[in-house]
Short mmCIF file of C-alpha atoms in Angstrom, two decimals:
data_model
loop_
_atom_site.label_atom_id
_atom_site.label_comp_id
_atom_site.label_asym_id
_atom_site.label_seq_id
_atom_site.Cartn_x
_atom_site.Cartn_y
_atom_site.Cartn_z
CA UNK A 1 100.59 107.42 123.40
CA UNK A 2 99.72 110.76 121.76
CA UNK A 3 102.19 112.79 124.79
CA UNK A 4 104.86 110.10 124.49
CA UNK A 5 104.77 111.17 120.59
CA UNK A 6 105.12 114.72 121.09
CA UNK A 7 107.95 113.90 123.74
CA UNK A 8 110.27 112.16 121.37
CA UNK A 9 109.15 115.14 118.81
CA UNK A 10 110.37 117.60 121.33
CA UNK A 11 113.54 115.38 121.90
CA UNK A 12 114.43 115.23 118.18
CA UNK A 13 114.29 118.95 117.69
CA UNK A 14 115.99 119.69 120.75
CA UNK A 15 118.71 117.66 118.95
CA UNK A 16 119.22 119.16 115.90
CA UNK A 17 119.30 122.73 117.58
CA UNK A 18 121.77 121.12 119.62
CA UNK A 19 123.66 119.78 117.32
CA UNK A 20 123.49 122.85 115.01
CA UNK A 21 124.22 125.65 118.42
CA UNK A 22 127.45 123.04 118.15
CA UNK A 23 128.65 122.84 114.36
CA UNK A 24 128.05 126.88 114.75
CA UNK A 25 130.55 126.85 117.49
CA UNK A 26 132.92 124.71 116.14
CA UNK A 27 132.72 127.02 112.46
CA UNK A 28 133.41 130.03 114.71
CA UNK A 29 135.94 128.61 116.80
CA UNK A 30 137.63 127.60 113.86
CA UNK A 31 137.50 129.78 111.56
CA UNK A 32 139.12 132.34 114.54
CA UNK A 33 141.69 129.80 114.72
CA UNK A 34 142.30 130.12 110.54
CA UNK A 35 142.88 133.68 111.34
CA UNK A 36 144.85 133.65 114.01
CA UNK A 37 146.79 131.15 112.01
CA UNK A 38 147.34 133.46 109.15
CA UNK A 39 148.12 136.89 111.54
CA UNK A 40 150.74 134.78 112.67
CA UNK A 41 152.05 133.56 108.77
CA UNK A 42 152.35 137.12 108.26
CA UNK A 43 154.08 138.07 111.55
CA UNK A 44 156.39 135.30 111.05
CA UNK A 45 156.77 136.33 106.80
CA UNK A 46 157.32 140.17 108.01
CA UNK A 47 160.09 138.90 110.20
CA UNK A 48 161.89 137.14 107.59
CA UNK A 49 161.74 140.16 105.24
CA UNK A 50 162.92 141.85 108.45
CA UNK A 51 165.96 139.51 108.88
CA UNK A 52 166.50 139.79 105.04
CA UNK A 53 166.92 143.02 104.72
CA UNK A 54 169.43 143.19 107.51
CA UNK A 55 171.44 140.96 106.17
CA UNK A 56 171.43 142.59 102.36
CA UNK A 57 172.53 145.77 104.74
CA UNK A 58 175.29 143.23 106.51
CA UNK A 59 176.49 142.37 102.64
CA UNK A 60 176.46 146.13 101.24
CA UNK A 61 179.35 147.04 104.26
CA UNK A 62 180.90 143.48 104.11
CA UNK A 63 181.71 144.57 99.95
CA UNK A 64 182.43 148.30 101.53
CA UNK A 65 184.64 146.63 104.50
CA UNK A 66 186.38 143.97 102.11
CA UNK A 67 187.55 146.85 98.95
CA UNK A 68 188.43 149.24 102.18
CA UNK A 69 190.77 146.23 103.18
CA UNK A 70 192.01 145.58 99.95
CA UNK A 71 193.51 149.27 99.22
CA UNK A 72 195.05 149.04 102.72
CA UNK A 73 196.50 145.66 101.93
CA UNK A 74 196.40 144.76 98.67
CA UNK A 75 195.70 141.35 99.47
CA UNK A 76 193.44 139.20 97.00
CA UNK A 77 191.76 137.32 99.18
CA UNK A 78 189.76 140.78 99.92
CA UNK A 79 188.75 141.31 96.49
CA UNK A 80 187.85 137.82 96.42
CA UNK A 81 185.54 138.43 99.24
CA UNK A 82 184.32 140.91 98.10
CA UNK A 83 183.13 139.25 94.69
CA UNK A 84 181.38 136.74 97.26
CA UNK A 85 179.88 139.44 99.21
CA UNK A 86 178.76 140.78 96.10
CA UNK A 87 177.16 137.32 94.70
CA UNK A 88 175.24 137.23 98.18
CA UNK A 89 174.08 140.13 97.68
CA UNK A 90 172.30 139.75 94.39
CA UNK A 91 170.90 136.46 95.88
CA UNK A 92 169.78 138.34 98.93
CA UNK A 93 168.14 140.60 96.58
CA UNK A 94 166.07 138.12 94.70
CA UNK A 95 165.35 136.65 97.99
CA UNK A 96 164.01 140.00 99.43
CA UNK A 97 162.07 140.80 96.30
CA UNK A 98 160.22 137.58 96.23
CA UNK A 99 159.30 137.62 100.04
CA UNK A 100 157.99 141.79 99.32
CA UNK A 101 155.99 140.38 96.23
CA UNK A 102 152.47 141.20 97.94
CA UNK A 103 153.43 144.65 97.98
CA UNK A 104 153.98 146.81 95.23
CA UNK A 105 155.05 149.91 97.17
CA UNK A 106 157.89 147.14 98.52
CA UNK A 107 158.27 145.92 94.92
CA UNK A 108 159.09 149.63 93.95
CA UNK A 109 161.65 149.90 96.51
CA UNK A 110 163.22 147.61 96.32
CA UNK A 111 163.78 148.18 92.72
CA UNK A 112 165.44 151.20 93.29
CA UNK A 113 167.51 149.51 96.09
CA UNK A 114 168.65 147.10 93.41
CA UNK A 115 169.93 150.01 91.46
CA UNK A 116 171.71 151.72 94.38
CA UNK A 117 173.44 149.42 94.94
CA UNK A 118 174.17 148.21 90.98
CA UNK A 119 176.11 151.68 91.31
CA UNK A 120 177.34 151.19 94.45
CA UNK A 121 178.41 147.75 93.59
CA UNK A 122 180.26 149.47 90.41
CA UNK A 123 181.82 152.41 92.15
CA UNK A 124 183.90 149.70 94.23
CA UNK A 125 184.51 147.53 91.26
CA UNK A 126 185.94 150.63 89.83
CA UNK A 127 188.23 151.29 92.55
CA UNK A 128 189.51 147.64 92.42
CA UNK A 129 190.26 148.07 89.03
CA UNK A 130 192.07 151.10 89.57
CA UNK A 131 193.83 149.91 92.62
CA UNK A 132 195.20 147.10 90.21
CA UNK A 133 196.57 149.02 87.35
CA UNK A 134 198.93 151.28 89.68
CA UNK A 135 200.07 147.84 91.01
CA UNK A 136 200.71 148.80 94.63
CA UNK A 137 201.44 152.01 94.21
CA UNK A 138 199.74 154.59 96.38
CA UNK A 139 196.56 156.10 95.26
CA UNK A 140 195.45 158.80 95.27
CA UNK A 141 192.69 158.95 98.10
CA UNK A 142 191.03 161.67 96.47
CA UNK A 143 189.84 159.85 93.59
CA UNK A 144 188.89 156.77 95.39
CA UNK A 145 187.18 158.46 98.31
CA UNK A 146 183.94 159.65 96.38
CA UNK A 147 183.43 156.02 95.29
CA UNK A 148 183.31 154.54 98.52
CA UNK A 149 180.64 157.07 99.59
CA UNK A 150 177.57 155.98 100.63
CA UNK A 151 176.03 157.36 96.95
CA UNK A 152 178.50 157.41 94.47
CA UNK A 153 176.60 159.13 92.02
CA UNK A 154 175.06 161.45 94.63
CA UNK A 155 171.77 159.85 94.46
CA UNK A 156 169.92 158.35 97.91
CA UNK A 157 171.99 156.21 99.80
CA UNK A 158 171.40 151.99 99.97
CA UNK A 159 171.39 152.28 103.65
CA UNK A 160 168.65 154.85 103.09
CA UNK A 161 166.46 152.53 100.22
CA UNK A 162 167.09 150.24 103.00
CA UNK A 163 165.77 151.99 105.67
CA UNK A 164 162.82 152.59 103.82
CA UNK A 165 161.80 149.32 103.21
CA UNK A 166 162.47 148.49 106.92
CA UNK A 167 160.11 151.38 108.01
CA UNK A 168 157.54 149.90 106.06
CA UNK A 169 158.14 146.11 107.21
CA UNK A 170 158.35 147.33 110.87
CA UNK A 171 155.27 149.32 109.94
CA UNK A 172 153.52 146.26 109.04
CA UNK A 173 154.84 144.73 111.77
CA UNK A 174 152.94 146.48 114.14
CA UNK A 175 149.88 146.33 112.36
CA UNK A 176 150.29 142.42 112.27
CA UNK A 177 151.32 142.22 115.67
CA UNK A 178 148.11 144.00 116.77
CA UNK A 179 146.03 141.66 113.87
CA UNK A 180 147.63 138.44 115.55
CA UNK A 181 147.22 139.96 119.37
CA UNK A 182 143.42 140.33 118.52
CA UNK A 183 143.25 137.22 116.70
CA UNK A 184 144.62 135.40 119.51
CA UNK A 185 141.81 136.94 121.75
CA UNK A 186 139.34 136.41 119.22
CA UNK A 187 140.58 132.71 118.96
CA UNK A 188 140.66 132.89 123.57
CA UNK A 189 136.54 134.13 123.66
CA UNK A 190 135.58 131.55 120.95
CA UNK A 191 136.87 128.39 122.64
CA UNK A 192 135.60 129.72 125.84
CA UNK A 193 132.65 130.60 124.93
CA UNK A 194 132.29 126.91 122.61
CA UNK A 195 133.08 124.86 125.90
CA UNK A 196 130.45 126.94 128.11
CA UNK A 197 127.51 126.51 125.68
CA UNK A 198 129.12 123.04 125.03
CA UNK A 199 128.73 122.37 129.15
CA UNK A 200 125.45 123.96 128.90
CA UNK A 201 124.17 121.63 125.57
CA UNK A 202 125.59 118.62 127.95
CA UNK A 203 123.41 119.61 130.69
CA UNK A 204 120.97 119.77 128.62
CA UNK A 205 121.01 116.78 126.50
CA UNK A 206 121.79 115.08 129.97
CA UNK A 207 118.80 116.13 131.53
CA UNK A 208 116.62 115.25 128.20
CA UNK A 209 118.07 111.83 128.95
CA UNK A 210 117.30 111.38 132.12
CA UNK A 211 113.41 112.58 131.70
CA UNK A 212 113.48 110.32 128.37
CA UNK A 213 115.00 107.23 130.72
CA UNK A 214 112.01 108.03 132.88
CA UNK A 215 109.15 108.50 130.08
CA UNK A 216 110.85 104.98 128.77
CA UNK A 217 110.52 104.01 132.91
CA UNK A 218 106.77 105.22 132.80
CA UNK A 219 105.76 102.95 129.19
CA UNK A 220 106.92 99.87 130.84
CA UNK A 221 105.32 100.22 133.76
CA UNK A 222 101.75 100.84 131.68
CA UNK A 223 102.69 98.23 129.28
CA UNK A 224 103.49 95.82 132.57
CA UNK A 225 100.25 96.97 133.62
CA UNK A 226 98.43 97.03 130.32
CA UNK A 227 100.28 93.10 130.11
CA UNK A 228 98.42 92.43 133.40
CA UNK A 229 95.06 93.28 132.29
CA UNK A 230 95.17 91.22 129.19
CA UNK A 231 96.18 88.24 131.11
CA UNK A 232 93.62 89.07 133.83
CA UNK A 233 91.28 89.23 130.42
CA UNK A 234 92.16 86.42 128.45
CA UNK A 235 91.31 84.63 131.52
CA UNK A 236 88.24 86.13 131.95
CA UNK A 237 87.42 85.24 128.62
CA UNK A 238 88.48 81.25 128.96
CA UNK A 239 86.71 81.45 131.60
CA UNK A 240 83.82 82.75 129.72
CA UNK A 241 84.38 80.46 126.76
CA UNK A 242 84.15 77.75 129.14
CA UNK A 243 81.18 78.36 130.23
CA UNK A 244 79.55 79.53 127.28
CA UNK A 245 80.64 75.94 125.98
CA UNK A 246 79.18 74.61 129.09
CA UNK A 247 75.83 75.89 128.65
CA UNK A 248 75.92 75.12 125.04
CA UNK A 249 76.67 71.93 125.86
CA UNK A 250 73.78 71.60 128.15
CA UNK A 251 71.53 73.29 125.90
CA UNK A 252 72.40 71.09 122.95
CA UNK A 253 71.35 68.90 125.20
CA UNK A 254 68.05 70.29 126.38
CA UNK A 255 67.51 70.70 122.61
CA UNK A 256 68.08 66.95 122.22
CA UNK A 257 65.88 65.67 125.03
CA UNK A 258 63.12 67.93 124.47
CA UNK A 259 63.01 66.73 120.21
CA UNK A 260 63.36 63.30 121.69
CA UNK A 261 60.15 64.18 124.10
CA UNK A 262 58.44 65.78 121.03
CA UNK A 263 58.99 62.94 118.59
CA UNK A 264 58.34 60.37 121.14
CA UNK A 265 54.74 62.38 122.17
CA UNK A 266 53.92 62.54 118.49
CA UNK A 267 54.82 58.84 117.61
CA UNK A 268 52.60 57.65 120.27
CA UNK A 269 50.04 60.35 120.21
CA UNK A 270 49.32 58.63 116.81
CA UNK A 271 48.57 54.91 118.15
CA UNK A 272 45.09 56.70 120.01
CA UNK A 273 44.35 58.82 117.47
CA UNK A 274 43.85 56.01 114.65
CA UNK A 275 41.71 54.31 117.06
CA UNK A 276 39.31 57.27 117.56
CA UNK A 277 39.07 57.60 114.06
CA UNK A 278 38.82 53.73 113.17
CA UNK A 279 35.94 53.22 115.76
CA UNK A 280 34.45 56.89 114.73
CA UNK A 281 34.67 55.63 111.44
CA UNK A 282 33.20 52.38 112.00
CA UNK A 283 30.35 54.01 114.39
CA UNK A 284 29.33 55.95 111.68
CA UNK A 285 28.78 53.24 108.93
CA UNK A 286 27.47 50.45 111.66
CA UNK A 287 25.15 53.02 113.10
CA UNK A 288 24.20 55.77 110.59
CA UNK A 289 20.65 54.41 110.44
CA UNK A 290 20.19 54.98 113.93
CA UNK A 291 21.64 58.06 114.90
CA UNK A 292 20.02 61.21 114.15
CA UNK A 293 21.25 64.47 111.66
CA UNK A 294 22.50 65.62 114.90
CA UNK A 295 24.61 62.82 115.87
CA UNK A 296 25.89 61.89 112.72
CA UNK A 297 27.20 65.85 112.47
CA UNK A 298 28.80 65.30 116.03
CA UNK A 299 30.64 61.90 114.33
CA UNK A 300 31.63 63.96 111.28
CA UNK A 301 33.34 66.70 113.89
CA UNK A 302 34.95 64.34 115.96
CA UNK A 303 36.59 62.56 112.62
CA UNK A 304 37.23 66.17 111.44
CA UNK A 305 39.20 67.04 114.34
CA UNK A 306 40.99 63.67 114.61
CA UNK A 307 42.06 64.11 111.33
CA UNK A 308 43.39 67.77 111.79
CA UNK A 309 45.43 66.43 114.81
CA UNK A 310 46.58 64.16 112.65
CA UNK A 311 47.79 66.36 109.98
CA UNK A 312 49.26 68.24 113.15
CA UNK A 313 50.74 65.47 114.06
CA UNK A 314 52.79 64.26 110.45
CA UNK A 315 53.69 68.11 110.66
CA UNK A 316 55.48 68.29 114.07
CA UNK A 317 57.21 65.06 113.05
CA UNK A 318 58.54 66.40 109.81
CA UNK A 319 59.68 69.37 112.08
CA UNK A 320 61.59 66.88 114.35
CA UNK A 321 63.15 64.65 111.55
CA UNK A 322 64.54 68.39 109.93
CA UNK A 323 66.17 68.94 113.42
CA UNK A 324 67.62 65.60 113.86
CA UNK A 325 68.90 64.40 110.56
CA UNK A 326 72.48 65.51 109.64
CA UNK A 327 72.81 68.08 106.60
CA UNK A 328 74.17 66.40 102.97
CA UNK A 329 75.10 68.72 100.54
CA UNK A 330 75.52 68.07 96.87
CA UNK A 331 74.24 69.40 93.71
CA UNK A 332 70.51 70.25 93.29
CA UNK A 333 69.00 71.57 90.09
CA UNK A 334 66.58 74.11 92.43
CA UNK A 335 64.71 74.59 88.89
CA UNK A 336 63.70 70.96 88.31
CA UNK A 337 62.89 70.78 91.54
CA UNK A 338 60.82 73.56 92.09
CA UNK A 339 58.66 72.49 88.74
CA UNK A 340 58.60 68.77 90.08
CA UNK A 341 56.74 69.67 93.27
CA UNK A 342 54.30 72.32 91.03
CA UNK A 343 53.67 69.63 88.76
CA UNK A 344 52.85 67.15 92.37
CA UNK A 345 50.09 69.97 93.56
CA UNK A 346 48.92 70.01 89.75
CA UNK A 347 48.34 66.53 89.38
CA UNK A 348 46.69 66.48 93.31
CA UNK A 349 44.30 69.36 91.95
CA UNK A 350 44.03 69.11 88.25
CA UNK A 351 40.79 71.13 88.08
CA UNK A 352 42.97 74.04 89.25
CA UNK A 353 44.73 76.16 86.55
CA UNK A 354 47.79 78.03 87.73
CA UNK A 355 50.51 80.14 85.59
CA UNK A 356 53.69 78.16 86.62
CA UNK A 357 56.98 80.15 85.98
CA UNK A 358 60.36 79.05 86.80
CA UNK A 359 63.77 80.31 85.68
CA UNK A 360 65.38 76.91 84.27
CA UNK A 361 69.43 76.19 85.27
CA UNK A 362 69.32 77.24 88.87
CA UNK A 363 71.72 75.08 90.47
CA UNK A 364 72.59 75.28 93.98
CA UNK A 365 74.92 73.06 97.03
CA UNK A 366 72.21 71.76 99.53
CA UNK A 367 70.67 69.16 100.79
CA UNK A 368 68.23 67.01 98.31
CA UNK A 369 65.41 65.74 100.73
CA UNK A 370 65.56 68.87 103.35
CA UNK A 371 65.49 71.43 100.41
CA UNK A 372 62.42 69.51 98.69
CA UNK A 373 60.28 69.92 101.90
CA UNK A 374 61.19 73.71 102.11
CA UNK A 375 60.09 73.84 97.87
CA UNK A 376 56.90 72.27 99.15
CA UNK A 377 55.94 74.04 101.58
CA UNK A 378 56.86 77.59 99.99
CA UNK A 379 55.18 76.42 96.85
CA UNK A 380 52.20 74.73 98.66
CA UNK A 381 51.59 77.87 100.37
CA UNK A 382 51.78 79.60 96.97
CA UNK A 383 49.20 77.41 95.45
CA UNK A 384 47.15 77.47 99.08
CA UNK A 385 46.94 81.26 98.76
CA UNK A 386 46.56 81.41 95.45
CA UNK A 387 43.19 79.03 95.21
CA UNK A 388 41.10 82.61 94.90
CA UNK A 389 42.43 84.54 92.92
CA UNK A 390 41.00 84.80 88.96
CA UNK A 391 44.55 84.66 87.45
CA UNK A 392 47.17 82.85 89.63
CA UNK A 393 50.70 82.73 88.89
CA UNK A 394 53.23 81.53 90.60
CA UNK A 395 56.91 82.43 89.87
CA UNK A 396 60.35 80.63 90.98
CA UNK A 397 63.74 82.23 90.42
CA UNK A 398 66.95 83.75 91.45
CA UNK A 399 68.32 87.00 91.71
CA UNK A 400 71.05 89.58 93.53
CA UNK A 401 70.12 91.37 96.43
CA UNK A 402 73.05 93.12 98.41
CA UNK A 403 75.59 91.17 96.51
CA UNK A 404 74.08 87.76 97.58
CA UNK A 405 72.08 85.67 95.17
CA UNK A 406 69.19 84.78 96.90
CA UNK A 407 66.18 82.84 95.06
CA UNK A 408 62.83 83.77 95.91
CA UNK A 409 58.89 82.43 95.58
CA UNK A 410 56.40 84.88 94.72
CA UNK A 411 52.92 84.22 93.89
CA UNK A 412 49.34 86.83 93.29
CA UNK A 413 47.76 85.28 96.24
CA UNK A 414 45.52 86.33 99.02
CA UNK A 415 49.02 88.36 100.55
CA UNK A 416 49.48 89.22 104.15
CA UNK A 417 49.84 92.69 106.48
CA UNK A 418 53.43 92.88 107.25
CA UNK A 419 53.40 93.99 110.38
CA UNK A 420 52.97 90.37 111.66
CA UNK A 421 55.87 89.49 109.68
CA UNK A 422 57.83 88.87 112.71
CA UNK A 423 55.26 86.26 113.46
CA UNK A 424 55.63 84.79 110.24
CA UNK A 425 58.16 81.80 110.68
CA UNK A 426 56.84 80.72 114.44
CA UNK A 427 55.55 77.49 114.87
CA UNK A 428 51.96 77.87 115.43
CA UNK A 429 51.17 81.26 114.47
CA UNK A 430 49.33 81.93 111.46
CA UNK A 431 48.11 85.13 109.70
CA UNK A 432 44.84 83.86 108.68
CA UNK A 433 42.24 81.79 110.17
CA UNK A 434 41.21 78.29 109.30
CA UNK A 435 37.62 78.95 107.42
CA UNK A 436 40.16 81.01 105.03
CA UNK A 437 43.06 78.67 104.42
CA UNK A 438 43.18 75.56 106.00
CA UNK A 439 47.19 74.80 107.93
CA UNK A 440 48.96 73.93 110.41
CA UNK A 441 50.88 76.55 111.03
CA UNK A 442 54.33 74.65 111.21
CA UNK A 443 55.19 74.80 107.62
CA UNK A 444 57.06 78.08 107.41
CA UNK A 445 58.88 77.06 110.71
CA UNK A 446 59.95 73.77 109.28
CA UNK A 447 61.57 76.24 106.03
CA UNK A 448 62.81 78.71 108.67
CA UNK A 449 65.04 75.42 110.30
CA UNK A 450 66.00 74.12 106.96
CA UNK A 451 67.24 77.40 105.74
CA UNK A 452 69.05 78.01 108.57
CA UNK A 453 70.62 74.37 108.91
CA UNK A 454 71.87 75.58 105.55
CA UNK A 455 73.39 78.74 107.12
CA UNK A 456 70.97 80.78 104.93
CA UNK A 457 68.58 83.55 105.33
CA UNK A 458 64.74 83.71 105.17
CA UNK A 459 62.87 87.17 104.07
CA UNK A 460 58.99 87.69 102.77
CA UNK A 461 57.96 90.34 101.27
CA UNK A 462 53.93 90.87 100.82
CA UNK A 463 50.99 93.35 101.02
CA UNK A 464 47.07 92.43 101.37
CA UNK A 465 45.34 91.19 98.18
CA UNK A 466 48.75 91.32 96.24
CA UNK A 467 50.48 88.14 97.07
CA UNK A 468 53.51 87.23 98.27
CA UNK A 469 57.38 86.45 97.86
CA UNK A 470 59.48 84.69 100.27
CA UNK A 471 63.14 85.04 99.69
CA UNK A 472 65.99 82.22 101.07
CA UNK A 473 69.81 81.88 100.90
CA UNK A 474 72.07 79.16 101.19
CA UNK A 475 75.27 79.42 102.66
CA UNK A 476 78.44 78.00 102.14
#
């Protein structure tokens, strides 16, 4: 995934240098084009002033040609043409000094063109005028000849103000046909050399394609492959699933049979047990008087230990009947609770005194009945351990421990060494021996099942001499 990233990286900026190689091209190519464009405007404008100044040259001998015919002839229409001729040539005039207005050298010239041929323009007026007073008589050609000169009033010539402002256009000519020439190759190398980086960008851009069609080629087949393996998985895992149902299934059922086996056992265990004690009991007041210290002390242990089976017994059945029944939450003032069942062991033992202390308004979602025997037995081990110590106290209450609330037990008893805390909630295991504390050893394993049919936690927390405090959650 990382490579295919750095691919399509590499692809974009291949692109935009693409892309920018090509707007370069296209600026170069046309802004050789805008020049070549403009060499040729002012080839084409130096042309026209060309043209335009031969024809203000054409009009200058058309007046000289039309007053020549006139004193030959006499014939208006000549001096009539020659006032045309002379119209055109003011307007060829204005015409020549507006296309020469980006020169001032031109500008210059052509004002003193404009005044050559003002005079020369005059000089043949004048000899129109003369040539009508006499009234067809015969002039003098002496008089007249000096103002049909080229320069009337001896200064330069129009054909020569003329000339110079044709050297200069055909001076700028040249210099515009070699502008436009080198424009035009200018304008030649940048569209060739445009299409053969262009070709060269498509070749490129092609073969980024093709190894992007083939990176795109290369994806789907992983994902195809990838899409395999989580099929081939999620089967796997029904197939787990299934079984994992299956053998919870036949556990539950295991579970089932075996608490059936374990109630029935203890039911009927209980039938033979009452009859040892009944008839032990009955042997020993029918036939105290006969039996010696030492048999009487051999009645008193069998009673003893029918009795502890017994209690054994009523134990492993509560233990069933907490597995079996079904869990019925509702609301349970824990509090109340907690000080009912003290009050119970009080009123059992009312010689004892004991420091009860319970945090009042501790309401909790469980089940009434299970939740009682799990207050019983954590507070009957309390008040079990607690039967030697000078001061006991016993304490019940809530509080926050890693953003749970958890509610706890903790008494000043006898204690245990936690490193057989693991042993602690085992049926059958206990941490201290019968001539100590008399138990069955079920009690903390009956709390452990409760708690955890409640989806809660169980904790203790102790050290030798110091007591004890067992913590429980309830979940949700």
């Amino acid at each position: 995934m990382q490579q295919a990233r750095r691919k399509i990286a590499t692809y974009r900026i291949a692109t935009v240098a693409c892309l920018f190689v090509v707007l370069l091209n296209t600026w170069i190519a046309g802004r050789a084009v805008a020049t070549l464009f403009q060499a040729e405007h002012w080839l084409a404008h130096t042309l026209e002033v060309l043209t335009q100044t031969q024809a203000t040259l054409f009009e200058v001998s058309s007046a000289n040609n039309n007053v020549r015919a006139y004193m030959l002839t006499g014939d208006p229409q000549y001096s009539e043409r020659f006032a045309k001729a002379q119209k055109g040539l003011e307007e060829d005039l204005d015409r020549l000094q507006a296309d020469t207005s980006d020169s001032k050298t031109q500008q210059a010239r052509i004002r003193t063109l404009r005044s050559r041929v003002a005079v020369r323009m005059e000089a043949m007026e004048s000899v129109i005028n003369l040539h009508r007073r006499v009234n067809g008589s015969t002039l003098d050609q002496s008089l007249v000849a000096p103002a049909l000169n080229e320069s009337p009033d001896g200064g330069i010539s129009v054909r020569y103000a003329l000339q110079q402002i044709e050297n200069e256009e055909r001076r700028l000519l040249d210099q515009r046909t070699r502008d436009a020439s080198s424009a035009r190759r200018n304008v030649i190398f940048s569209v060739i050399s445009a299409t053969v980086l262009d070709i060269v960008l498509l070749l490129l851009a092609f073969e980024l394609m093709v190894r992007a069609q083939r990176s795109r080629l290369a994806l789907a087949d992983r994902a195809e492959v990838i899409a395999k393996l989580n099929a081939d998985l999620q089967a796997t895992n029904a197939t787990l699933e299934e079984r994992v149902q299956e053998r919870t299934r036949e556990l539950q059922v295991s579970n089932q049979e075996l608490e059936a086996f374990s109630y029935s056992v203890s039911h009927d265990l209980r039938a033979p047990l009452r009859t040892i004690d009944g008839f032990s009991l009955a042997l020993k007041e029918d036939f105290s008087e006969i039996l010696n210290e030492e048999g009487q002390d051999y009645i008193n242990r069998v009673r003893n230990g029918v009795q502890r089976m017994g209690s054994l017994i009523d134990a492993l059945l509560q233990l069933s009947r907490v597995t079996r029944s079904e869990v019925q939450r509702e609301r349970v003032d824990l509090s109340q609770l907690a000080t009912n069942v003290f009050n119970e062991l009080q009123a059992a033992e009312p010689d004892r005194e004991v420091q009860w202390v319970a945090q009042p308004g501790v309401q909790v979602l469980a089940d009434p009945r299970l939740i009682r025997i799990a207050l019983e037995n954590l507070i009957g081990n309390a008040w079990k351990f607690t039967s030697r110590t000078p001061s006991p106290r016993i304490e019940f209450g809530s509080s926050l421990r890693d953003e749970q609330t958890v509610y706890f037990i903790r008494d000043n008893g006898a204690g245990f060494d936690m490193y057989y805390v693991d042993r602690l909630f085992t049926a059958f295991q206990r941490l201290h021996g019968d001539r100590d504390f008399k138990g069955s050893g079920i009690g903390l394993a009956t709390v452990s099942r409760i708690i955890r049919r409640h989806h809660g936690n169980i904790s203790a927390e102790s050290q030798v001499g110091l007591g004890a405090t067992f913590y429980f959650s309830l979940g949700a």
